[in-house]
Amino acid sequence: ETGVTQSPTHLIKTRGQQVTLRCSSQSGHNTVSWYQQALGQGPQFIFQYYREEENGRGNFPPRFSGLQFPNYSSELNVNALELDDSALYLCASSHPGTVGHGNTIYFGEGSWLTVV
Amino acid sequence: AQKITQTQPGMFVQEKEAVTLDCTYDTSDQSYGLFWYKQPSSGEMIFLIYQGSYDEQNATEGRYSLNFQKARKSANLVISASQLGDSAMYFCAMRGTGFQKLVFGTGTRLLVSP
């Protein structure tokens, strides 16, 4: 149990539609990151939120957007879905204030998105 | 830019044997962290072990240990006494300075046989 929960676990969308994925971070963690993992690949960083502000973004187009709420939970929104957006979307939470063993990054179980 | 390389697409090991999963990294940061995660077929990414770049001792967590060789830029995962439940994908990842972004390798699929 990582304390990071994601919803929904599986969903199917049609090309051109919009999707919202949700993540609740581990208690005390104020940083949430989102990753996209295509089949057979390692996760790719989409963006990160710290205290409700986006403070880092990977090589993803603007139709990938997000929010972080005061309780540090987060949403990932993807507009104008494309077939290549089919992937496992992982949310990770962390706290940047500590170093060493305490500075670990925990993932949720992911949301499997299929675009048809 | 940071890069993680995992050169073993798949590894096979018999139950109760030890196995080493290779990971090399490249970064210009002086301070960084190295992670190993296990990903079963269900998809969840399970944290296994962490090594900070300034840690002098190799990290250990139960049956997992990290063989950290800073000069060679390698951070190999050693699993002792493999169990059937260890069959999964294993990812090496790196975090750079001042930022919580992780860069992942392509992973190694480990299969443990009876």
mmCIF file of C-alpha atoms in Angstrom:
data_model
loop_
_atom_site.group_PDB
_atom_site.id
_atom_site.type_symbol
_atom_site.label_atom_id
_atom_site.label_comp_id
_atom_site.label_asym_id
_atom_site.label_seq_id
_atom_site.Cartn_x
_atom_site.Cartn_y
_atom_site.Cartn_z
ATOM 1 C CA GLU A 1 0.000 0.000 0.000
ATOM 2 C CA THR A 2 1.559 3.253 -1.154
ATOM 3 C CA GLY A 3 -1.268 5.537 -0.080
ATOM 4 C CA VAL A 4 -1.531 6.847 -3.643
ATOM 5 C CA THR A 5 -4.883 6.087 -5.248
ATOM 6 C CA GLN A 6 -5.931 6.577 -8.847
ATOM 7 C CA SER A 7 -9.252 6.442 -10.623
ATOM 8 C CA PRO A 8 -10.610 5.082 -12.811
ATOM 9 C CA THR A 9 -8.524 1.930 -13.150
ATOM 10 C CA HIS A 10 -9.632 1.162 -16.699
ATOM 11 C CA LEU A 11 -11.464 3.176 -19.307
ATOM 12 C CA ILE A 12 -12.138 3.181 -23.024
ATOM 13 C CA LYS A 13 -12.558 6.393 -24.995
ATOM 14 C CA THR A 14 -13.143 7.272 -28.603
ATOM 15 C CA ARG A 15 -10.653 9.266 -30.637
ATOM 16 C CA GLY A 16 -11.347 12.978 -30.302
ATOM 17 C CA GLN A 17 -12.949 12.695 -26.868
ATOM 18 C CA GLN A 18 -11.632 14.141 -23.621
ATOM 19 C CA VAL A 19 -10.635 12.236 -20.484
ATOM 20 C CA THR A 20 -9.966 13.146 -16.846
ATOM 21 C CA LEU A 21 -7.875 10.931 -14.607
ATOM 22 C CA ARG A 22 -7.670 11.454 -10.851
ATOM 23 C CA CYS A 23 -5.029 10.901 -8.211
ATOM 24 C CA SER A 24 -4.967 11.210 -4.436
ATOM 25 C CA SER A 25 -1.457 11.599 -3.090
ATOM 26 C CA GLN A 26 0.042 10.000 -0.034
ATOM 27 C CA SER A 27 -0.638 11.887 3.180
ATOM 28 C CA GLY A 28 1.887 14.684 3.669
ATOM 29 C CA HIS A 29 3.101 14.612 0.065
ATOM 30 C CA ASN A 30 2.675 17.987 -1.652
ATOM 31 C CA THR A 31 4.183 17.041 -5.012
ATOM 32 C CA VAL A 32 2.339 15.018 -7.630
ATOM 33 C CA SER A 33 3.764 13.879 -10.952
ATOM 34 C CA TRP A 34 2.086 12.182 -13.878
ATOM 35 C CA TYR A 35 3.668 9.645 -16.216
ATOM 36 C CA GLN A 36 2.565 7.950 -19.414
ATOM 37 C CA GLN A 37 3.678 4.378 -19.988
ATOM 38 C CA ALA A 38 3.050 2.975 -23.454
ATOM 39 C CA LEU A 39 3.042 -0.781 -23.886
ATOM 40 C CA GLY A 40 6.521 -2.264 -23.600
ATOM 41 C CA GLN A 41 8.190 0.995 -22.588
ATOM 42 C CA GLY A 42 9.297 2.750 -19.449
ATOM 43 C CA PRO A 43 7.179 5.570 -18.006
ATOM 44 C CA GLN A 44 7.611 9.013 -19.547
ATOM 45 C CA PHE A 45 7.249 12.159 -17.432
ATOM 46 C CA ILE A 46 4.275 14.328 -18.388
ATOM 47 C CA PHE A 47 4.314 17.070 -15.740
ATOM 48 C CA GLN A 48 4.588 17.777 -12.044
ATOM 49 C CA TYR A 49 2.567 19.871 -9.626
ATOM 50 C CA TYR A 50 3.885 21.378 -6.433
ATOM 51 C CA ARG A 51 1.560 23.316 -4.138
ATOM 52 C CA GLU A 52 -1.043 23.678 -6.893
ATOM 53 C CA GLU A 53 1.379 25.044 -9.485
ATOM 54 C CA GLU A 54 2.847 23.205 -12.473
ATOM 55 C CA ASN A 55 6.612 23.315 -11.950
ATOM 56 C CA GLY A 56 7.927 21.003 -14.631
ATOM 57 C CA ARG A 57 6.752 19.512 -17.883
ATOM 58 C CA GLY A 58 7.974 16.792 -20.204
ATOM 59 C CA ASN A 59 7.696 16.630 -23.968
ATOM 60 C CA PHE A 60 3.913 16.456 -24.178
ATOM 61 C CA PRO A 61 1.570 18.754 -26.152
ATOM 62 C CA PRO A 62 -0.689 21.325 -24.468
ATOM 63 C CA ARG A 63 -3.731 19.076 -24.832
ATOM 64 C CA PHE A 64 -2.269 17.312 -21.800
ATOM 65 C CA SER A 65 -3.138 19.509 -18.850
ATOM 66 C CA GLY A 66 -3.517 19.136 -15.132
ATOM 67 C CA LEU A 67 -4.644 20.536 -11.839
ATOM 68 C CA GLN A 68 -3.629 20.167 -8.236
ATOM 69 C CA PHE A 69 -6.066 20.940 -5.443
ATOM 70 C CA PRO A 70 -5.432 22.358 -1.950
ATOM 71 C CA ASN A 71 -5.519 18.835 -0.495
ATOM 72 C CA TYR A 72 -2.734 17.958 -3.018
ATOM 73 C CA SER A 73 -4.896 15.592 -5.032
ATOM 74 C CA SER A 74 -4.528 16.011 -8.767
ATOM 75 C CA GLU A 75 -6.190 15.573 -12.124
ATOM 76 C CA LEU A 76 -4.765 14.827 -15.547
ATOM 77 C CA ASN A 77 -6.855 15.983 -18.470
ATOM 78 C CA VAL A 78 -6.270 14.946 -22.052
ATOM 79 C CA ASN A 79 -8.218 16.643 -24.835
ATOM 80 C CA ALA A 80 -8.714 15.535 -28.433
ATOM 81 C CA LEU A 81 -7.657 11.973 -27.691
ATOM 82 C CA GLU A 82 -5.520 10.182 -30.247
ATOM 83 C CA LEU A 83 -4.957 6.478 -30.702
ATOM 84 C CA ASP A 84 -1.361 6.871 -29.477
ATOM 85 C CA ASP A 85 -2.647 8.163 -26.146
ATOM 86 C CA SER A 86 -3.548 4.584 -25.285
ATOM 87 C CA ALA A 87 -1.311 3.807 -22.324
ATOM 88 C CA LEU A 88 -1.043 3.280 -18.597
ATOM 89 C CA TYR A 89 -1.111 6.626 -16.795
ATOM 90 C CA LEU A 90 0.718 6.635 -13.504
ATOM 91 C CA CYS A 91 0.526 9.178 -10.728
ATOM 92 C CA ALA A 92 3.394 9.573 -8.265
ATOM 93 C CA SER A 93 3.541 11.531 -5.044
ATOM 94 C CA SER A 94 6.529 12.723 -3.071
ATOM 95 C CA HIS A 95 7.748 15.347 -0.658
ATOM 96 C CA PRO A 96 10.779 17.342 -1.744
ATOM 97 C CA GLY A 97 11.703 18.424 1.738
ATOM 98 C CA THR A 98 13.724 15.413 2.814
ATOM 99 C CA VAL A 99 16.815 13.718 1.475
ATOM 100 C CA GLY A 100 18.143 10.232 1.615
ATOM 101 C CA HIS A 101 15.909 7.282 2.234
ATOM 102 C CA GLY A 102 12.959 9.457 3.176
ATOM 103 C CA ASN A 103 12.891 11.171 -0.168
ATOM 104 C CA THR A 104 11.114 8.419 -2.026
ATOM 105 C CA ILE A 105 8.552 8.634 -4.753
ATOM 106 C CA TYR A 106 5.480 6.432 -4.537
ATOM 107 C CA PHE A 107 3.189 5.457 -7.384
ATOM 108 C CA GLY A 108 -0.464 4.624 -7.615
ATOM 109 C CA GLU A 109 -1.785 1.562 -9.401
ATOM 110 C CA GLY A 110 -2.362 3.481 -12.611
ATOM 111 C CA SER A 111 -5.200 4.132 -15.001
ATOM 112 C CA TRP A 112 -5.321 2.048 -18.168
ATOM 113 C CA LEU A 113 -6.636 4.186 -21.025
ATOM 114 C CA THR A 114 -7.627 2.669 -24.354
ATOM 115 C CA VAL A 115 -8.490 4.998 -27.220
ATOM 116 C CA VAL A 116 -10.434 3.429 -30.076
ATOM 117 C CA ALA B 1 20.132 15.506 -19.804
ATOM 118 C CA GLN B 2 19.762 12.381 -17.755
ATOM 119 C CA LYS B 3 19.694 8.910 -19.184
ATOM 120 C CA ILE B 4 19.158 5.429 -17.785
ATOM 121 C CA THR B 5 20.263 2.338 -19.686
ATOM 122 C CA GLN B 6 19.076 -1.168 -18.923
ATOM 123 C CA THR B 7 20.701 -3.571 -21.368
ATOM 124 C CA GLN B 8 18.960 -6.771 -20.310
ATOM 125 C CA PRO B 9 15.495 -7.064 -21.903
ATOM 126 C CA GLY B 10 14.901 -10.332 -20.056
ATOM 127 C CA MET B 11 16.493 -12.395 -17.331
ATOM 128 C CA PHE B 12 15.800 -15.943 -16.159
ATOM 129 C CA VAL B 13 16.660 -17.276 -12.726
ATOM 130 C CA GLN B 14 15.766 -20.330 -10.717
ATOM 131 C CA GLU B 15 13.968 -20.027 -7.446
ATOM 132 C CA LYS B 16 16.273 -19.401 -4.444
ATOM 133 C CA GLU B 17 19.131 -18.189 -6.645
ATOM 134 C CA ALA B 18 20.471 -14.642 -6.684
ATOM 135 C CA VAL B 19 20.133 -12.397 -9.727
ATOM 136 C CA THR B 20 21.670 -9.080 -10.735
ATOM 137 C CA LEU B 21 19.805 -6.602 -12.913
ATOM 138 C CA ASP B 22 22.045 -4.071 -14.625
ATOM 139 C CA CYS B 23 21.561 -0.322 -14.728
ATOM 140 C CA THR B 24 23.893 2.397 -15.935
ATOM 141 C CA TYR B 25 23.146 6.082 -15.846
ATOM 142 C CA ASP B 26 24.365 9.349 -17.221
ATOM 143 C CA THR B 27 23.942 12.753 -15.625
ATOM 144 C CA SER B 28 25.805 16.002 -15.148
ATOM 145 C CA ASP B 29 24.173 16.611 -11.769
ATOM 146 C CA GLN B 30 26.363 16.290 -8.691
ATOM 147 C CA SER B 31 23.432 15.330 -6.506
ATOM 148 C CA TYR B 32 20.992 12.731 -7.719
ATOM 149 C CA GLY B 33 18.999 9.739 -6.591
ATOM 150 C CA LEU B 34 18.657 6.289 -8.073
ATOM 151 C CA PHE B 35 15.564 4.143 -7.706
ATOM 152 C CA TRP B 36 14.482 0.645 -8.536
ATOM 153 C CA TYR B 37 10.836 -0.228 -9.064
ATOM 154 C CA LYS B 38 9.054 -3.512 -9.642
ATOM 155 C CA GLN B 39 6.065 -3.573 -11.970
ATOM 156 C CA PRO B 40 3.873 -6.708 -11.971
ATOM 157 C CA SER B 41 1.480 -7.322 -14.832
ATOM 158 C CA SER B 42 -1.210 -5.425 -12.880
ATOM 159 C CA GLY B 43 0.662 -2.226 -13.682
ATOM 160 C CA GLU B 44 1.390 -0.727 -10.282
ATOM 161 C CA MET B 45 4.914 0.570 -9.815
ATOM 162 C CA ILE B 46 6.262 -0.767 -6.520
ATOM 163 C CA PHE B 47 9.185 1.065 -4.908
ATOM 164 C CA LEU B 48 12.014 -1.306 -3.982
ATOM 165 C CA ILE B 49 15.136 0.617 -3.070
ATOM 166 C CA TYR B 50 16.758 4.054 -3.205
ATOM 167 C CA GLN B 51 20.398 5.182 -3.367
ATOM 168 C CA GLY B 52 21.490 8.772 -3.001
ATOM 169 C CA SER B 53 24.552 9.894 -4.894
ATOM 170 C CA TYR B 54 26.294 10.947 -1.679
ATOM 171 C CA ASP B 55 25.441 7.786 0.222
ATOM 172 C CA GLU B 56 28.674 6.008 1.021
ATOM 173 C CA GLN B 57 27.112 2.660 1.761
ATOM 174 C CA ASN B 58 25.182 0.563 -0.707
ATOM 175 C CA ALA B 59 21.468 0.559 0.013
ATOM 176 C CA THR B 60 19.795 -2.611 1.223
ATOM 177 C CA GLU B 61 16.129 -3.440 1.754
ATOM 178 C CA GLY B 62 15.506 -7.013 2.808
ATOM 179 C CA ARG B 63 16.358 -9.281 -0.148
ATOM 180 C CA TYR B 64 17.168 -6.271 -2.334
ATOM 181 C CA SER B 65 20.508 -4.551 -2.449
ATOM 182 C CA LEU B 66 21.866 -1.913 -4.759
ATOM 183 C CA ASN B 67 25.426 -2.286 -6.013
ATOM 184 C CA PHE B 68 26.331 1.373 -6.469
ATOM 185 C CA GLN B 69 29.559 2.100 -8.344
ATOM 186 C CA LYS B 70 29.667 5.860 -8.769
ATOM 187 C CA ALA B 71 32.808 6.035 -10.882
ATOM 188 C CA ARG B 72 31.328 3.543 -13.338
ATOM 189 C CA LYS B 73 27.901 5.217 -13.128
ATOM 190 C CA SER B 74 26.218 1.936 -12.434
ATOM 191 C CA ALA B 75 23.466 1.030 -9.973
ATOM 192 C CA ASN B 76 22.760 -2.657 -10.292
ATOM 193 C CA LEU B 77 19.948 -4.318 -8.352
ATOM 194 C CA VAL B 78 20.756 -7.586 -6.640
ATOM 195 C CA ILE B 79 17.891 -9.829 -5.583
ATOM 196 C CA SER B 80 18.972 -12.600 -3.266
ATOM 197 C CA ALA B 81 17.063 -15.867 -2.858
ATOM 198 C CA SER B 82 14.641 -15.254 -5.741
ATOM 199 C CA GLN B 83 11.002 -16.154 -5.251
ATOM 200 C CA LEU B 84 8.310 -16.969 -7.797
ATOM 201 C CA GLY B 85 6.576 -13.720 -6.859
ATOM 202 C CA ASP B 86 9.620 -11.776 -8.040
ATOM 203 C CA SER B 87 8.618 -12.422 -11.663
ATOM 204 C CA ALA B 88 7.853 -8.948 -13.024
ATOM 205 C CA MET B 89 9.290 -5.998 -14.922
ATOM 206 C CA TYR B 90 12.004 -4.081 -13.110
ATOM 207 C CA PHE B 91 12.771 -0.452 -13.820
ATOM 208 C CA CYS B 92 15.777 1.605 -12.859
ATOM 209 C CA ALA B 93 15.115 5.335 -12.562
ATOM 210 C CA MET B 94 16.954 8.531 -11.714
ATOM 211 C CA ARG B 95 15.965 11.811 -10.112
ATOM 212 C CA GLY B 96 18.085 14.878 -10.627
ATOM 213 C CA THR B 97 18.783 17.894 -8.478
ATOM 214 C CA GLY B 98 15.937 19.990 -7.075
ATOM 215 C CA PHE B 99 13.202 18.262 -9.008
ATOM 216 C CA GLN B 100 11.053 15.235 -8.439
ATOM 217 C CA LYS B 101 10.940 14.072 -12.055
ATOM 218 C CA LEU B 102 12.075 10.515 -12.651
ATOM 219 C CA VAL B 103 13.803 9.323 -15.803
ATOM 220 C CA PHE B 104 13.268 5.622 -16.397
ATOM 221 C CA GLY B 105 15.109 2.940 -18.285
ATOM 222 C CA THR B 106 13.391 0.526 -20.639
ATOM 223 C CA GLY B 107 13.109 -2.157 -17.993
ATOM 224 C CA THR B 108 14.155 -5.785 -17.532
ATOM 225 C CA ARG B 109 11.640 -8.599 -17.420
ATOM 226 C CA LEU B 110 12.594 -11.125 -14.756
ATOM 227 C CA LEU B 111 11.204 -14.629 -14.846
ATOM 228 C CA VAL B 112 11.730 -16.857 -11.834
ATOM 229 C CA SER B 113 11.266 -20.561 -12.474
ATOM 230 C CA PRO B 114 10.620 -23.310 -9.893
#
